[in-house]
Structure formats: C-alpha cells, structure tokens
C-alpha cells in the first residue's frame, strides 16, 4: 500500500465513521482490511482502494468501515460505571421520575451488547423497586453486524467470563452448546438501532443516563466536540453522561461539566451567566469621583 | 482490600498441571500477590495448614483429593471459610458450575483463561481493586 492509498483510506474512514487514523496506524489498516479484500475477491489493498474510488458498492463500503471499528467490550467493563449506576444514578433518576415512572438509558456505542445487558441485569436486580416503571435501554452502534450479535445475546465462554459474576451467569443465561444466551426478559429490555454518531440523533429523544464510553478516543478534536455538544442536547436537565476512563469533556465543550465526586461522570453544565457590560456612570458621578 | 506492599496478599494455585500453575503464578504475581503452589487437594490442605491464603485458584479435576473434596474439607477447618475460592476447570456446563458454587466456591473460571479474565475474577471476589490491573 502506497502513502497515497493509505491517505485515501484515512480520509475515507474519517468521512464515513469519524475514525481519526494517525500515520502509525498503517499496520492496523493493513491487518484489518486484508481480510476484506479476500472476502470480496480483491487481490491487494490497491485493488480495494481502486474499487472504493470508482464503484458505489455499499457492501464493500460497509465492510471497510466495520472492519476498522473496534468492538472491544465486556460485561460490567471497568465496574465503577456500573456501581455508579446502581448506587447513585438509578436512585437519583427514580426520585426525579417518580411522577412519570419512566426511565430512558442510551448506550451510544453498544457494540455486541455487553454494556446494555449489564445495565439490564442491574435493573432486573433492582426488581420490585422498578415494578410498574417503564424502562427503556436504547443501544446503538455503527456496525449492523455487532448489533445483530447483540440482539441474539449469544456469547462464548470467553465472553461471559469477562466481568460477569458467575451467579448472574447461572441466573440470566441459558447454555446452548458451547455458548450462553441471555434471557429473553433481558433481551426485550434493549432496543437496538444502527447509528453513526457523526449523523444526527435528535430523533432518539432525551435520556436520563447516556453511556458513551471508549468511542470518542477514536475521533479527532472537532468531531469529539461536535458529538459531545449533541450528546448534551440529548440529556434531560439532570441527566448523566458516562465517558470512558481516557475520555473527557474538558477543553472540548462547555455544555457539559465533570462531576467532582465521580470520575468519568458528566452532567449538563449550568448556563454561563455573562457579566453585564459595565454601564458608564453618569457624568455627574464622574465629576464627584474626580475630586 | 489493598495493594499495599506492606500487606501483601497471598494466593494458592492448586492444579495438577505444572504449566497451568506456572501461567497462573506469572499473572497473579504481577498483581502483587505472593503465590504458593500445590499439585493436588491433599498438597493444598497441607499448604493451608501452614498459612491460610487470601485466595485459592482451584482446579476441579485432580488425582488423589480433587477440588470438590478439598473445598469441603477446607471449609470445615478453623479459618477455612476465609479464602476466596476461584473454581477453575474445563467443565463448562451449568451443572458443574452450580455444584462448585454449592460446595462453597465464590467464582468460576473456565479454562483456558488469560490475564484479563483472571484479573476480572479477582476483582469480582474483592481481593484486587478494580483500578489495580
């Protein structure tokens, strides 16, 4: 792959998915797109670039974008964001919403479903406290392939071991051969939808809690700022946004502010009250002051 | 729960495979544990009599005293309810897991495992802090 071809792929991926690839990620492009070439009968990455340039083949375009998307995830990843949900965010949201008895949660980069299902498990564990409540978990991802896997809720031994307590494995999963499927009652709590965060998401409505973890790290600064601003629009007045450990809003937007007590937790910032322009004192007072 | 070197946590790795013990030791030591090894349940009971560990990575299928018999004997000893037990086996069916939990295991690891899985399980039983890995 020549520099020109690599540059073309970088620009292509930036435009389609927001993925900001630095020059040292050349190896990643080669390792992830070579299987795509094989899948579509293309001999080299040069042929792939040539195809992308001249042909409008949505299957190849989609395969290229999805191959470059990182889908690393596991149940209760990093643990703290889920402890925070159970111990702080859920009780607070329930107190706020006691009138409507309705909660909306959005997992903005849900990947293969472990994050929304972790939240669904915590909601099921809350049990009787949520009886009569309408709780909706919206799970979105750029990749339709991972969304389909999420909908199925079927995981390998390896996947269910990563973060899922064994008691909940037995309680909420059924073993099917070498795999484990999450219970229908939990699957029905999650509404999967394909979504590219670069595009508008106003239609999703507003949410009490948004998880958007470990996805902004792949975007450049203007894209991060744009997405954060639009995520702020999707939060209710006292809504909560959770970002990944390596992500922040600082220096990117003044629409969101960090919660000083909980790392990775952000809320809608109070509107900035601009100091009024000083009004020139009457001439008479100036004269007094001058004495 | 601490990773303070002054309070080094201890882990006993019980497995009849020297390779598994070596791999597990290497991972667990990087998490700040002092590790001892036993090659079967009988050997493990002797180790526990010398010093009760904080956590035991316990293979299920071993010659002489297997994991199940070891766990039953351990739990009846003075101080034997203290160690957290990570039950570890290639038997991945629901019945095997449920049986291990009934016998007193705290968590379950399916072989083969890696550093991420082992670390996550140690976090889950509360002997490693979530941000220590």
XYZ file of C-alpha atoms in Angstrom:
424
model
C 0.000 0.000 0.000
C 1.454 3.333 -1.053
C 1.317 6.529 1.004
C -1.323 7.868 -1.360
C -3.504 4.795 -0.940
C -3.140 4.936 2.842
C -4.030 8.639 2.809
C -7.090 7.884 0.712
C -8.262 5.248 3.205
C -7.631 7.597 6.145
C -9.723 10.325 4.541
C -12.396 7.817 3.536
C -12.723 6.419 7.060
C -12.676 9.878 8.622
C -15.564 10.934 6.432
C -17.624 7.770 6.878
C -17.121 6.930 10.547
C -15.164 9.783 12.110
C -12.250 7.436 12.749
C -9.082 9.517 13.009
C -6.133 7.337 11.992
C -2.630 8.561 12.676
C 0.166 7.573 10.244
C 1.475 4.933 12.653
C -1.851 3.067 12.370
C -0.926 1.916 8.892
C -0.389 -1.620 10.229
C -3.948 -1.628 11.571
C -5.374 -0.734 8.182
C -3.354 -3.494 6.528
C -4.233 -6.149 9.089
C -7.949 -5.364 9.186
C -8.611 -4.638 5.529
C -6.650 -7.533 4.024
C -9.421 -9.987 5.079
C -11.979 -7.616 3.489
C -10.018 -7.825 0.221
C -10.127 -11.629 0.372
C -13.859 -11.588 1.125
C -14.611 -9.550 -1.977
C -12.127 -11.305 -4.270
C -9.710 -8.382 -4.429
C -6.025 -9.285 -4.643
C -4.492 -6.290 -2.850
C -5.303 -3.194 -0.841
C -4.538 -1.213 -4.008
C -7.451 -3.017 -5.688
C -9.643 -2.213 -2.693
C -8.791 1.483 -2.885
C -9.412 1.419 -6.625
C -12.821 -0.166 -6.072
C -13.784 2.366 -3.410
C -12.792 5.192 -5.744
C -14.751 4.097 -8.755
C -17.611 1.893 -7.627
C -20.567 2.616 -5.369
C -20.654 -0.822 -3.766
C -22.355 -0.381 -0.421
C -21.411 -3.903 0.725
C -17.685 -3.185 0.336
C -18.037 0.316 1.805
C -19.824 -1.074 4.856
C -17.305 -3.898 5.253
C -14.389 -1.440 5.204
C -15.931 0.818 7.850
C -16.985 -2.068 10.083
C -13.605 -3.821 9.797
C -11.907 -0.709 11.137
C -14.302 -0.337 14.059
C -13.039 -1.572 17.403
C -15.693 -3.642 19.133
C -13.809 -4.485 22.305
C -16.284 -4.782 25.152
C -17.214 -6.993 28.055
C -19.793 -7.306 30.794
C -19.510 -4.701 33.575
C -16.426 -3.258 31.895
C -14.377 -1.189 34.379
C -17.002 -1.995 37.031
C -17.130 1.546 38.513
C -19.556 2.962 35.894
C -21.964 0.160 36.776
C -21.571 0.505 40.544
C -22.275 4.185 39.979
C -25.423 3.367 38.031
C -26.741 1.009 40.699
C -25.788 3.108 43.729
C -26.179 6.712 42.544
C -27.634 7.308 39.083
C -30.551 4.888 39.252
C -31.792 6.002 42.703
C -31.429 9.672 41.672
C -33.245 9.160 38.380
C -36.031 7.198 40.118
C -36.501 10.027 42.609
C -36.687 12.577 39.774
C -39.002 10.464 37.658
C -41.277 9.207 40.426
C -44.161 11.097 38.796
C -43.781 9.698 35.275
C -42.318 6.306 36.347
C -40.303 6.247 33.147
C -36.557 5.922 32.618
C -34.584 6.146 29.402
C -30.977 4.992 29.064
C -28.822 5.155 25.950
C -25.719 3.092 25.247
C -24.292 5.082 22.359
C -21.584 2.628 21.316
C -23.177 -0.601 22.451
C -21.073 -2.958 20.333
C -22.126 -6.584 20.865
C -24.460 -5.808 23.741
C -22.482 -6.461 26.910
C -22.901 -2.892 28.167
C -26.690 -2.591 27.717
C -27.200 -6.102 29.077
C -25.055 -5.287 32.127
C -27.412 -2.379 32.796
C -30.436 -4.590 32.144
C -29.139 -7.060 34.745
C -28.773 -4.266 37.308
C -32.302 -3.100 36.537
C -33.644 -6.638 36.966
C -31.758 -6.904 40.238
C -33.436 -3.669 41.374
C -36.595 -5.762 40.969
C -39.550 -4.687 42.991
C -38.406 -1.065 43.251
C -38.953 -0.738 39.498
C -42.270 -2.596 39.392
C -44.690 -0.546 37.324
C -41.920 1.510 35.758
C -41.331 1.800 32.038
C -37.612 1.403 31.463
C -36.090 1.654 28.026
C -32.487 0.936 27.067
C -31.615 2.170 23.601
C -28.460 0.522 22.245
C -26.858 1.970 19.128
C -23.755 1.141 17.148
C -22.281 1.967 13.786
C -21.913 -1.695 12.867
C -25.036 -3.621 11.909
C -23.047 -6.833 12.321
C -22.409 -6.260 16.030
C -25.989 -5.079 16.516
C -27.229 -8.397 15.168
C -24.975 -10.221 17.618
C -26.270 -8.015 20.422
C -29.873 -8.798 19.517
C -29.137 -12.518 19.641
C -27.483 -12.139 23.035
C -25.359 -15.225 22.388
C -21.875 -15.261 23.917
C -18.914 -17.620 24.112
C -17.421 -18.985 27.338
C -14.658 -16.444 26.932
C -17.089 -13.542 26.642
C -19.288 -14.441 29.601
C -16.263 -14.799 31.835
C -15.070 -11.263 31.248
C -16.687 -9.325 34.077
C -19.908 -11.277 34.568
C -20.311 -12.672 38.098
C -20.958 -16.409 37.959
C -24.172 -16.163 39.973
C -25.629 -13.922 37.266
C -24.363 -16.248 34.547
C -26.458 -19.009 36.076
C -29.411 -16.735 36.795
C -29.726 -14.883 33.496
C -28.161 -17.123 30.834
C -29.041 -20.427 29.229
C -26.301 -22.680 27.957
C -26.673 -23.598 24.294
C -23.885 -25.993 23.331
C -20.642 -24.089 23.748
C -22.399 -20.736 24.039
C -24.561 -18.868 26.519
C -27.681 -16.899 25.634
C -29.036 -14.101 27.765
C -32.633 -14.446 28.972
C -35.456 -13.196 26.706
C -36.668 -10.937 29.536
C -33.357 -9.064 29.371
C -33.159 -9.070 25.572
C -36.592 -7.474 25.404
C -35.409 -4.568 27.580
C -32.889 -3.443 24.948
C -33.894 -1.647 21.749
C -31.066 -1.980 19.198
C -30.699 0.564 16.429
C -27.901 1.234 13.915
C -26.477 4.723 14.334
C -23.447 6.613 13.135
C -22.600 9.201 15.793
C -21.458 11.555 13.036
C -25.062 11.818 11.912
C -27.940 13.478 13.737
C -29.516 11.633 16.632
C -32.166 14.129 17.741
C -34.873 11.597 16.871
C -33.791 9.383 19.774
C -35.306 11.858 22.243
C -33.831 12.676 25.643
C -32.325 10.360 28.213
C -31.748 10.131 31.940
C -28.411 8.383 31.506
C -26.125 8.119 28.474
C -23.186 5.729 28.285
C -20.776 6.771 25.531
C -17.629 5.007 26.599
C -14.413 4.329 24.736
C -15.573 5.614 21.380
C -14.621 9.303 21.385
C -10.965 8.304 21.695
C -11.042 7.314 18.022
C -12.190 10.751 16.832
C -10.280 13.974 16.243
C -10.864 17.026 18.451
C -13.501 18.856 16.339
C -15.504 15.628 15.958
C -15.343 14.923 19.704
C -16.527 18.464 20.453
C -19.375 18.181 17.971
C -20.582 14.824 19.338
C -20.306 15.953 22.973
C -22.379 19.047 22.222
C -25.069 16.952 20.606
C -24.977 14.403 23.459
C -25.607 17.301 25.858
C -28.740 18.077 23.839
C -29.976 14.522 24.442
C -29.637 14.728 28.225
C -32.520 15.715 30.429
C -31.895 18.651 32.808
C -30.295 16.454 35.459
C -29.189 13.687 33.156
C -25.849 11.919 33.405
C -23.246 11.157 30.754
C -20.611 8.494 31.326
C -17.439 8.529 29.263
C -14.514 6.106 29.185
C -11.597 6.463 31.574
C -9.398 8.004 28.868
C -12.045 10.479 27.724
C -13.093 13.912 28.965
C -15.174 16.959 28.048
C -12.568 19.387 29.308
C -11.334 21.650 26.553
C -13.956 20.298 24.163
C -17.278 21.749 25.256
C -18.694 23.980 27.953
C -22.083 22.304 27.631
C -21.039 19.505 29.978
C -19.198 19.603 33.260
C -17.376 16.866 35.173
C -18.911 15.604 38.384
C -16.254 16.331 41.009
C -17.188 13.263 43.045
C -17.211 10.636 40.310
C -14.535 10.273 37.655
C -15.959 9.742 34.181
C -19.366 11.180 35.080
C -20.585 14.394 33.459
C -23.727 16.491 33.715
C -25.250 19.332 31.769
C -23.355 22.469 32.743
C -25.225 25.357 34.299
C -25.729 28.130 31.753
C -22.877 30.587 31.854
C -24.152 33.943 33.078
C -22.114 36.554 31.252
C -21.242 39.581 33.344
C -23.233 42.567 32.127
C -21.200 45.232 30.350
C -20.387 47.942 32.842
C -22.681 50.886 32.394
C -20.884 54.162 32.216
C -21.672 56.134 35.329
C -23.448 59.413 34.878
C -21.171 62.314 34.147
C -22.122 63.907 37.476
C -20.695 60.917 39.383
C -17.513 61.013 37.362
C -17.061 64.547 38.425
C -17.569 63.524 42.062
C -15.102 60.702 41.725
C -12.563 63.006 40.217
C -12.458 65.250 43.253
C -8.735 -4.878 50.111
C -5.389 -3.344 49.361
C -2.427 -3.492 47.074
C -0.138 -2.027 49.701
C 3.150 -3.970 49.588
C 3.158 -3.932 53.397
C 0.058 -6.118 53.306
C 0.935 -8.499 50.511
C -1.976 -10.726 49.613
C -1.417 -14.431 49.202
C -2.734 -16.800 46.591
C -2.538 -20.591 46.476
C -2.656 -22.074 42.985
C -3.881 -25.675 43.038
C -3.580 -27.592 39.784
C -2.046 -30.897 38.731
C -0.674 -29.247 35.585
C 2.699 -27.575 36.138
C 2.106 -25.479 33.015
C -1.191 -24.063 34.321
C 0.413 -23.328 37.699
C 3.277 -21.519 36.015
C 0.979 -19.407 33.810
C -1.305 -18.551 36.731
C 1.624 -17.721 39.003
C 3.077 -15.359 36.417
C -0.204 -13.457 36.067
C -1.096 -13.352 39.754
C 2.363 -12.218 40.832
C 2.094 -9.186 38.539
C -0.990 -8.210 40.551
C 1.100 -8.015 43.715
C 0.297 -11.403 45.262
C 2.709 -13.796 46.921
C 1.952 -17.130 45.249
C 2.340 -20.682 46.521
C 1.528 -23.815 44.568
C 0.001 -27.232 45.235
C -0.373 -30.095 42.756
C -3.496 -31.675 44.252
C -6.076 -31.256 47.022
C -4.046 -33.173 49.573
C -0.993 -30.988 48.996
C -3.245 -27.892 49.093
C -4.621 -28.820 52.524
C -1.060 -29.015 53.835
C -0.293 -25.567 52.403
C -3.413 -24.143 54.025
C -2.415 -25.662 57.365
C 0.904 -23.819 57.117
C -0.678 -20.480 56.182
C -4.232 -19.770 55.107
C -4.121 -17.826 51.793
C -6.401 -14.922 50.884
C -7.491 -16.546 47.657
C -7.236 -20.012 46.101
C -7.285 -20.731 42.369
C -8.628 -24.259 42.490
C -8.608 -26.851 39.718
C -11.541 -29.232 39.938
C -10.234 -32.437 38.395
C -7.110 -33.642 40.156
C -5.750 -37.012 41.305
C -5.936 -38.015 44.998
C -8.043 -35.290 46.643
C -9.938 -33.388 43.936
C -11.128 -29.782 44.097
C -14.568 -30.677 45.429
C -13.218 -32.821 48.303
C -10.561 -30.224 49.090
C -13.130 -27.439 49.304
C -15.423 -29.414 51.586
C -12.507 -30.234 53.910
C -11.172 -26.673 53.826
C -14.460 -25.035 54.706
C -14.724 -27.155 57.878
C -11.297 -26.156 59.149
C -10.699 -23.242 61.540
C -10.211 -20.190 59.293
C -11.217 -22.267 56.280
C -14.102 -20.012 55.329
C -11.715 -17.097 54.882
C -10.094 -17.729 51.496
C -11.975 -16.710 48.375
C -12.209 -19.681 46.018
C -11.897 -19.320 42.255
C -13.008 -22.649 40.897
C -11.195 -23.435 37.657
C -11.958 -26.197 35.174
C -12.621 -27.218 31.602
C -16.107 -28.453 32.593
C -18.284 -25.647 31.350
C -21.786 -26.956 31.891
C -24.353 -25.425 34.191
C -24.400 -28.491 36.464
C -20.652 -28.328 37.128
C -20.773 -24.631 37.879
C -23.771 -24.928 40.192
C -22.144 -27.836 42.034
C -18.990 -25.799 42.624
C -20.981 -22.869 43.976
C -22.955 -25.140 46.285
C -19.671 -26.540 47.589
C -18.596 -23.040 48.553
C -16.754 -21.616 45.557
C -17.010 -17.827 45.146
C -16.327 -17.555 41.435
C -15.797 -19.714 38.409
C -13.115 -19.596 35.709
C -13.319 -21.639 32.574
C -10.054 -22.832 31.087
C -8.318 -21.556 29.105
C -8.102 -18.228 30.906
C -5.963 -15.172 30.304
C -4.745 -12.233 32.352
C -7.897 -10.159 31.754
C -10.220 -12.903 32.909
C -8.175 -13.833 35.950
C -7.849 -10.181 36.950
C -11.572 -9.586 36.481
C -12.421 -12.578 38.661
C -10.014 -11.470 41.398
C -11.720 -8.072 41.291
C -15.133 -9.680 41.499
C -14.290 -11.544 44.691
C -12.829 -8.347 46.125
C -9.162 -9.258 46.515
C -7.979 -6.877 43.795
C -9.139 -3.302 43.380
C -10.829 -2.526 40.069
C -8.206 0.035 39.075
C -5.208 -2.027 40.169
C -4.885 -4.028 36.965
